[in-house]
XYZ file of C-alpha atoms in Angstrom:
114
model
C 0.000 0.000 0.000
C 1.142 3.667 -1.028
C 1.282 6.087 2.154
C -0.239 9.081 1.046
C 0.254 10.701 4.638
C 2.478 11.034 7.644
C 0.996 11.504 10.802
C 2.952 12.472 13.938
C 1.059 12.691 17.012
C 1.814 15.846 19.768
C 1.273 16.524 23.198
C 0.879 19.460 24.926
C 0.311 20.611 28.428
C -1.865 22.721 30.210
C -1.188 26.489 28.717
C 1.968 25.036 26.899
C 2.691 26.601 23.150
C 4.220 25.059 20.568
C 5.477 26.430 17.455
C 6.323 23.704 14.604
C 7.079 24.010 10.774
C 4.043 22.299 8.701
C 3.284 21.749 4.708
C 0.555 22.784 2.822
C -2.511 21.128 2.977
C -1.729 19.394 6.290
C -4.581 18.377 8.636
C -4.374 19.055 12.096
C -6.915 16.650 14.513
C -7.527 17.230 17.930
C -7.698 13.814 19.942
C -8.319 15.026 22.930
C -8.469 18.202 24.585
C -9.034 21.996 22.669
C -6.260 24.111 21.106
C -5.761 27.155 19.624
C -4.289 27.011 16.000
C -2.562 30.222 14.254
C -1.675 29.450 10.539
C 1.391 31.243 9.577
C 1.456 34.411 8.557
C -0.025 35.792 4.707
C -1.148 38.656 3.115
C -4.692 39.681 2.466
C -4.264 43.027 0.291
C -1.994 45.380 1.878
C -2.457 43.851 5.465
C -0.664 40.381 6.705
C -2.762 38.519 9.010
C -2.377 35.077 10.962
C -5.752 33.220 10.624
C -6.611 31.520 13.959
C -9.265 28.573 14.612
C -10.131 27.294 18.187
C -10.506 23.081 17.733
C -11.967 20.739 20.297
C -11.672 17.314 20.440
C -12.576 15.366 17.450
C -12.317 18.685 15.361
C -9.943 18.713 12.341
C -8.250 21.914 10.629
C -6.598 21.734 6.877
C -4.059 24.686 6.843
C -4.016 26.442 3.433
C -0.125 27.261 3.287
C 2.928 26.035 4.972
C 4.718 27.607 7.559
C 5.204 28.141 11.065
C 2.169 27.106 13.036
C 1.344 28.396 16.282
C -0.205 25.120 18.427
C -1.727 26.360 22.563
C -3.712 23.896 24.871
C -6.281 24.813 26.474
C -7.476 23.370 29.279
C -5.762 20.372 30.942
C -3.596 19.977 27.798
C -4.181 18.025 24.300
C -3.235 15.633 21.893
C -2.916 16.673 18.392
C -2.427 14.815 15.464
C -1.100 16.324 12.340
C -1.603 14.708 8.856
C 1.483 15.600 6.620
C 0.963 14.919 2.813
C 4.132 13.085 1.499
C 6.418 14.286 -1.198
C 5.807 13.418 -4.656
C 9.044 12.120 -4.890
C 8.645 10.138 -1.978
C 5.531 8.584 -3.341
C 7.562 8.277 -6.472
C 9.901 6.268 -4.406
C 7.357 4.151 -2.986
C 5.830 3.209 -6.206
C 9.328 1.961 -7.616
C 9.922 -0.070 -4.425
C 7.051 -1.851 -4.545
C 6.883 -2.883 -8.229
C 10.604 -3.767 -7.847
C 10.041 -6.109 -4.291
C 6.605 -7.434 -5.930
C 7.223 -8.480 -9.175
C 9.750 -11.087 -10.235
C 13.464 -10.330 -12.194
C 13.405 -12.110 -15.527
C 17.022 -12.526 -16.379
C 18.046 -12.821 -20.467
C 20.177 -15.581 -19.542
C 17.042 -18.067 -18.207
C 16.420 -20.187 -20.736
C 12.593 -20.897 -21.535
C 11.971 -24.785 -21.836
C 11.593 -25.587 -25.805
């Protein structure tokens, strides 16, 4: 099977903050607990804001852009999962291993039974 995703799971204590570098289009879920999530930073027009979204548990946030992102419990703390989408080439990678470990080598020099 292809991994499409890597997910690495966090922990954070009560009023702790983390800040952590995350792609594009990665999902953040909340397993337990409620955090505070600031995307990184962006223009809109002239003015450069930080888009923020409050999740609870079993709530899920796709960030738009990569960047820094700003991760606060809330609370007695809370478990986050993030969702990373893997490379291309990494995919690329995993496609070639597989069709290399599944299929089998024909070598010229077998002969074929006449």
């Amino acid at each position: 099977m292809i991994r499409t995703t890597t997910t690495t799971i966090t922990r954070l204590q009560r009023g702790e903050t983390l800040h952590m570098p995350l792609d594009a289009h990665t999902t953040l879920q909340v397993a337990a607990g409620e955090v505070i999530v600031r995307e990184p930073l962006r223009w809109l027009g002239d003015t450069v804001v930080a888009p923020v979204a409050t999740l609870s548990e079993g709530r899920s946030h796709r960030l738009q852009n990569g960047g820094w992102v700003e991760l606060r419990a809330l609370g007695d703390g809370a478990e986050v999962r993030s969702h990373r989408p893997v490379s291309a080439l990494y995919a690329a990678w995993q496609t070639l291993w597989r069709r290399a470990t599944l299929s089998p080598l024909h070598h010229p020099t077998d002969k074929e039974p006449a």
